[in-house]
Short mmCIF file of C-alpha atoms in Angstrom, two decimals:
data_model
loop_
_atom_site.label_atom_id
_atom_site.label_comp_id
_atom_site.label_asym_id
_atom_site.label_seq_id
_atom_site.Cartn_x
_atom_site.Cartn_y
_atom_site.Cartn_z
CA SER A 1 -119.56 -197.71 -23.08
CA GLN A 2 -118.67 -194.06 -23.15
CA GLN A 3 -117.48 -192.19 -20.12
CA GLY A 4 -118.95 -188.88 -21.16
CA GLU A 5 -122.45 -188.04 -22.23
CA GLU A 6 -123.10 -184.72 -23.87
CA ASP A 7 -126.13 -182.55 -23.88
CA PRO A 8 -127.66 -181.35 -26.10
CA GLN A 9 -126.91 -183.66 -29.00
CA ALA A 10 -127.49 -180.79 -31.41
CA LEU A 11 -127.68 -177.03 -31.10
CA SER A 12 -128.64 -174.37 -33.63
CA ILE A 13 -127.96 -170.71 -32.94
CA GLN A 14 -127.58 -167.40 -34.73
CA GLU A 15 -124.21 -165.83 -35.29
CA GLY A 16 -123.30 -163.66 -32.32
CA GLU A 17 -125.21 -165.75 -29.79
CA ASN A 18 -123.58 -167.87 -27.14
CA ALA A 19 -123.49 -171.67 -27.34
CA THR A 20 -123.44 -173.81 -24.23
CA MET A 21 -123.00 -177.56 -24.12
CA ASN A 22 -122.65 -179.92 -21.20
CA CYS A 23 -120.77 -183.11 -20.49
CA SER A 24 -121.39 -185.61 -17.72
CA TYR A 25 -119.08 -188.43 -16.80
CA LYS A 26 -119.17 -191.43 -14.51
CA THR A 27 -115.83 -191.99 -12.78
CA SER A 28 -113.19 -189.79 -11.18
CA ILE A 29 -110.83 -188.09 -13.60
CA ASN A 30 -107.43 -186.45 -13.77
CA ASN A 31 -108.52 -183.97 -16.43
CA LEU A 32 -111.27 -183.27 -18.93
CA GLN A 33 -110.67 -182.00 -22.43
CA TRP A 34 -112.79 -180.50 -25.17
CA TYR A 35 -112.17 -181.15 -28.85
CA ARG A 36 -113.74 -179.80 -32.04
CA GLN A 37 -114.38 -181.78 -35.20
CA ASN A 38 -115.24 -180.13 -38.49
CA SER A 39 -117.34 -182.26 -40.84
CA GLY A 40 -115.69 -185.68 -40.64
CA ARG A 41 -112.17 -184.36 -40.19
CA GLY A 42 -109.72 -185.03 -37.40
CA LEU A 43 -110.35 -183.70 -33.94
CA VAL A 44 -108.63 -180.54 -32.77
CA HIS A 45 -107.87 -179.93 -29.12
CA LEU A 46 -109.54 -176.83 -27.68
CA ILE A 47 -108.97 -176.72 -23.95
CA LEU A 48 -108.02 -178.89 -20.98
CA ILE A 49 -109.22 -178.46 -17.42
CA ARG A 50 -107.70 -180.39 -14.55
CA SER A 51 -109.66 -181.99 -11.73
CA ASN A 52 -108.47 -179.35 -9.26
CA GLU A 53 -109.63 -176.48 -11.47
CA ARG A 54 -113.15 -175.09 -11.60
CA GLU A 55 -113.04 -172.73 -14.55
CA LYS A 56 -110.78 -172.01 -17.46
CA HIS A 57 -110.82 -169.54 -20.34
CA SER A 58 -109.25 -169.55 -23.77
CA GLY A 59 -110.25 -166.77 -26.12
CA ARG A 60 -114.02 -167.07 -26.64
CA LEU A 61 -114.14 -170.40 -24.83
CA ARG A 62 -115.06 -170.87 -21.20
CA VAL A 63 -114.99 -174.27 -19.55
CA THR A 64 -116.26 -175.14 -16.11
CA LEU A 65 -115.79 -178.35 -14.16
CA ASP A 66 -117.84 -179.56 -11.21
CA THR A 67 -116.25 -182.74 -9.91
CA SER A 68 -118.93 -183.20 -7.25
CA LYS A 69 -121.55 -183.46 -10.00
CA LYS A 70 -119.16 -185.10 -12.45
CA SER A 71 -120.03 -182.56 -15.09
CA SER A 72 -118.44 -179.94 -17.30
CA SER A 73 -119.73 -177.22 -19.58
CA LEU A 74 -118.27 -175.51 -22.61
CA LEU A 75 -119.42 -172.00 -23.47
CA ILE A 76 -118.60 -170.41 -26.80
CA THR A 77 -119.29 -166.70 -26.68
CA ALA A 78 -120.16 -164.49 -29.66
CA SER A 79 -120.37 -167.47 -31.98
CA ARG A 80 -119.32 -167.28 -35.61
CA ALA A 81 -120.28 -169.36 -38.64
CA ALA A 82 -116.80 -170.90 -38.45
CA ASP A 83 -117.70 -172.38 -35.06
CA THR A 84 -120.07 -174.78 -36.82
CA ALA A 85 -118.69 -178.19 -35.86
CA SER A 86 -119.14 -181.10 -33.49
CA TYR A 87 -117.73 -180.66 -30.01
CA PHE A 88 -116.59 -183.59 -27.88
CA CYS A 89 -115.63 -183.86 -24.27
CA ALA A 90 -113.01 -186.43 -23.34
CA THR A 91 -111.97 -187.59 -19.89
CA ASP A 92 -108.57 -188.78 -18.83
CA LYS A 93 -108.54 -190.90 -15.67
CA ALA A 94 -104.76 -190.79 -15.33
CA ALA A 95 -102.69 -187.97 -16.79
CA GLY A 96 -101.41 -188.79 -20.25
CA ASN A 97 -103.05 -192.18 -20.25
CA LYS A 98 -105.95 -192.58 -22.60
CA LEU A 99 -109.04 -190.56 -23.35
CA THR A 100 -112.67 -191.62 -23.25
CA PHE A 101 -114.89 -189.53 -25.50
CA GLY A 102 -118.49 -188.48 -25.20
CA GLY A 103 -120.96 -188.67 -28.05
CA GLY A 104 -120.57 -185.02 -29.02
CA THR A 105 -122.74 -181.97 -29.57
CA ARG A 106 -123.34 -180.82 -33.13
CA VAL A 107 -123.39 -177.04 -33.27
CA LEU A 108 -124.76 -175.11 -36.22
CA VAL A 109 -124.15 -171.37 -36.26
CA LYS A 110 -126.37 -169.64 -38.78
CA PRO A 111 -125.12 -166.42 -40.38
CA ASP B 1 -96.95 -180.71 -43.99
CA ALA B 2 -99.35 -182.45 -41.63
CA ASP B 3 -97.84 -183.75 -38.40
CA VAL B 4 -100.03 -186.87 -38.32
CA THR B 5 -100.83 -188.54 -41.62
CA GLN B 6 -103.03 -191.49 -42.42
CA THR B 7 -103.14 -193.65 -45.51
CA PRO B 8 -105.31 -194.41 -47.28
CA ARG B 9 -107.84 -191.60 -46.76
CA ASN B 10 -110.65 -193.65 -48.23
CA ARG B 11 -110.96 -197.38 -48.72
CA ILE B 12 -113.65 -199.69 -50.00
CA THR B 13 -113.17 -203.39 -49.38
CA LYS B 14 -115.17 -206.57 -49.34
CA THR B 15 -116.17 -208.80 -46.47
CA GLY B 16 -113.40 -211.20 -45.54
CA LYS B 17 -110.54 -209.16 -46.97
CA ARG B 18 -107.52 -208.21 -44.91
CA ILE B 19 -106.67 -204.54 -44.92
CA MET B 20 -104.16 -202.31 -43.24
CA LEU B 21 -104.50 -198.68 -42.29
CA GLU B 22 -101.29 -196.78 -41.70
CA CYS B 23 -100.41 -193.84 -39.51
CA SER B 24 -97.22 -191.81 -39.51
CA GLN B 25 -96.24 -188.86 -37.36
CA THR B 26 -93.47 -186.30 -37.39
CA LYS B 27 -94.22 -184.88 -33.96
CA GLY B 28 -91.71 -187.10 -32.19
CA HIS B 29 -94.37 -188.36 -29.78
CA ASP B 30 -94.02 -191.68 -28.03
CA ARG B 31 -97.72 -192.40 -27.64
CA MET B 32 -99.99 -193.40 -30.49
CA TYR B 33 -103.66 -194.38 -30.60
CA TRP B 34 -106.23 -195.82 -32.97
CA TYR B 35 -109.91 -194.86 -32.67
CA ARG B 36 -113.02 -195.57 -34.66
CA GLN B 37 -115.95 -193.22 -35.05
CA ASP B 38 -119.39 -194.32 -36.13
CA PRO B 39 -121.91 -191.84 -37.57
CA GLY B 40 -123.23 -189.47 -34.95
CA LEU B 41 -121.11 -190.99 -32.21
CA GLY B 42 -117.95 -190.17 -30.36
CA LEU B 43 -114.63 -191.93 -30.72
CA ARG B 44 -113.93 -195.34 -29.27
CA LEU B 45 -110.41 -196.52 -28.56
CA ILE B 46 -109.24 -199.63 -30.42
CA TYR B 47 -105.56 -199.94 -29.47
CA TYR B 48 -102.86 -197.73 -28.06
CA SER B 49 -99.10 -197.83 -27.72
CA PHE B 50 -96.89 -195.88 -25.34
CA ASP B 51 -93.64 -196.82 -27.03
CA VAL B 52 -92.33 -199.16 -29.71
CA LYS B 53 -92.45 -202.25 -27.50
CA ASP B 54 -95.76 -201.45 -25.86
CA ILE B 55 -99.17 -202.45 -27.27
CA ASN B 56 -102.42 -202.23 -25.33
CA LYS B 57 -106.00 -203.15 -26.12
CA GLY B 58 -108.61 -200.46 -25.95
CA GLU B 59 -112.35 -200.61 -25.56
CA ILE B 60 -113.11 -202.38 -28.87
CA SER B 61 -110.05 -204.38 -29.98
CA ASP B 62 -111.85 -207.53 -31.19
CA GLY B 63 -111.37 -208.02 -34.93
CA TYR B 64 -108.40 -205.65 -35.05
CA SER B 65 -104.64 -205.93 -34.61
CA VAL B 66 -101.87 -203.35 -34.60
CA SER B 67 -98.17 -203.06 -35.25
CA ARG B 68 -95.82 -200.37 -33.97
CA GLN B 69 -93.06 -200.56 -36.53
CA ALA B 70 -91.17 -197.54 -35.26
CA GLN B 71 -91.74 -194.58 -32.99
CA ALA B 72 -93.30 -192.73 -35.90
CA LYS B 73 -95.46 -195.50 -37.36
CA PHE B 74 -98.48 -197.33 -36.02
CA SER B 75 -100.59 -199.57 -38.28
CA LEU B 76 -104.05 -200.96 -37.76
CA SER B 77 -105.10 -204.20 -39.45
CA LEU B 78 -108.47 -205.76 -39.99
CA GLU B 79 -107.69 -209.44 -40.46
CA SER B 80 -111.03 -210.32 -42.01
CA ALA B 81 -113.15 -207.25 -42.58
CA ILE B 82 -116.87 -207.32 -41.82
CA PRO B 83 -119.56 -204.75 -42.68
CA ASN B 84 -119.96 -203.48 -39.11
CA GLN B 85 -116.35 -202.32 -39.25
CA THR B 86 -117.49 -199.65 -41.67
CA ALA B 87 -116.49 -196.46 -39.90
CA LEU B 88 -114.16 -193.48 -39.79
CA TYR B 89 -110.80 -194.41 -38.29
CA PHE B 90 -108.50 -191.94 -36.60
CA CYS B 91 -104.93 -192.14 -35.48
CA ALA B 92 -103.72 -189.84 -32.72
CA THR B 93 -100.47 -189.10 -30.94
CA SER B 94 -99.48 -187.58 -27.64
CA ASP B 95 -96.39 -186.62 -25.74
CA GLY B 96 -96.09 -188.32 -22.38
CA SER B 97 -95.50 -184.97 -20.71
CA GLN B 98 -98.75 -183.51 -22.08
CA GLU B 99 -102.26 -184.80 -21.90
CA THR B 100 -103.61 -183.55 -25.21
CA GLN B 101 -103.83 -185.67 -28.32
CA TYR B 102 -103.16 -184.73 -31.93
CA PHE B 103 -105.30 -186.38 -34.56
CA GLY B 104 -104.75 -187.41 -38.13
CA PRO B 105 -107.29 -186.57 -40.85
CA GLY B 106 -108.97 -189.96 -40.67
CA THR B 107 -109.54 -192.93 -42.96
CA ARG B 108 -113.05 -193.57 -44.18
CA LEU B 109 -113.54 -197.33 -44.53
CA LEU B 110 -116.47 -199.03 -46.22
CA VAL B 111 -116.79 -202.80 -45.96
CA LEU B 112 -119.24 -204.29 -48.44
#
């Protein structure tokens, strides 16, 4: 079973719009990470947020974490065609241990 | 050159055959992982290793075995391949002092 469940499963937006995706998980965590996967390639790490953090930014990415609701969101602002990919959340129960991935959100950014 | 490499990149095999997927890394990381990804799904952990003498089962280890030949090499074997092992397989590494993982390009396996 997967720790994280992502919503929506797919998202289609116009270039320049914002994309928001959500991740819910079941057990307490040490940190939550977001990864991007382009068309069947390897995953690339985007951002990590620790359980004692509520919000984190990296470039056009904004991640929030609500441990009381066991949920996280990833916002991509001013999306570009190159942001077209699948995005996965992954939870780590113990720092540096092992990750449990969600099912992913497929994002299509139309030019 | 890629930091995490996987060979082969694509493989077609028949039911019952034994195959090995190999992973090598030049990142100097102690921790290595094998995942499988099925179409439209996230990754599921098969096995992981925190150092050369350490092997641990993941969520879906049945039907698989691994070997950590050196710090830089971690191989995944399917002793007797079956069609439902058709999937995309990824190797990943991490440094014990960091929590992020670095992924290889994947091996696409088709079992007929």
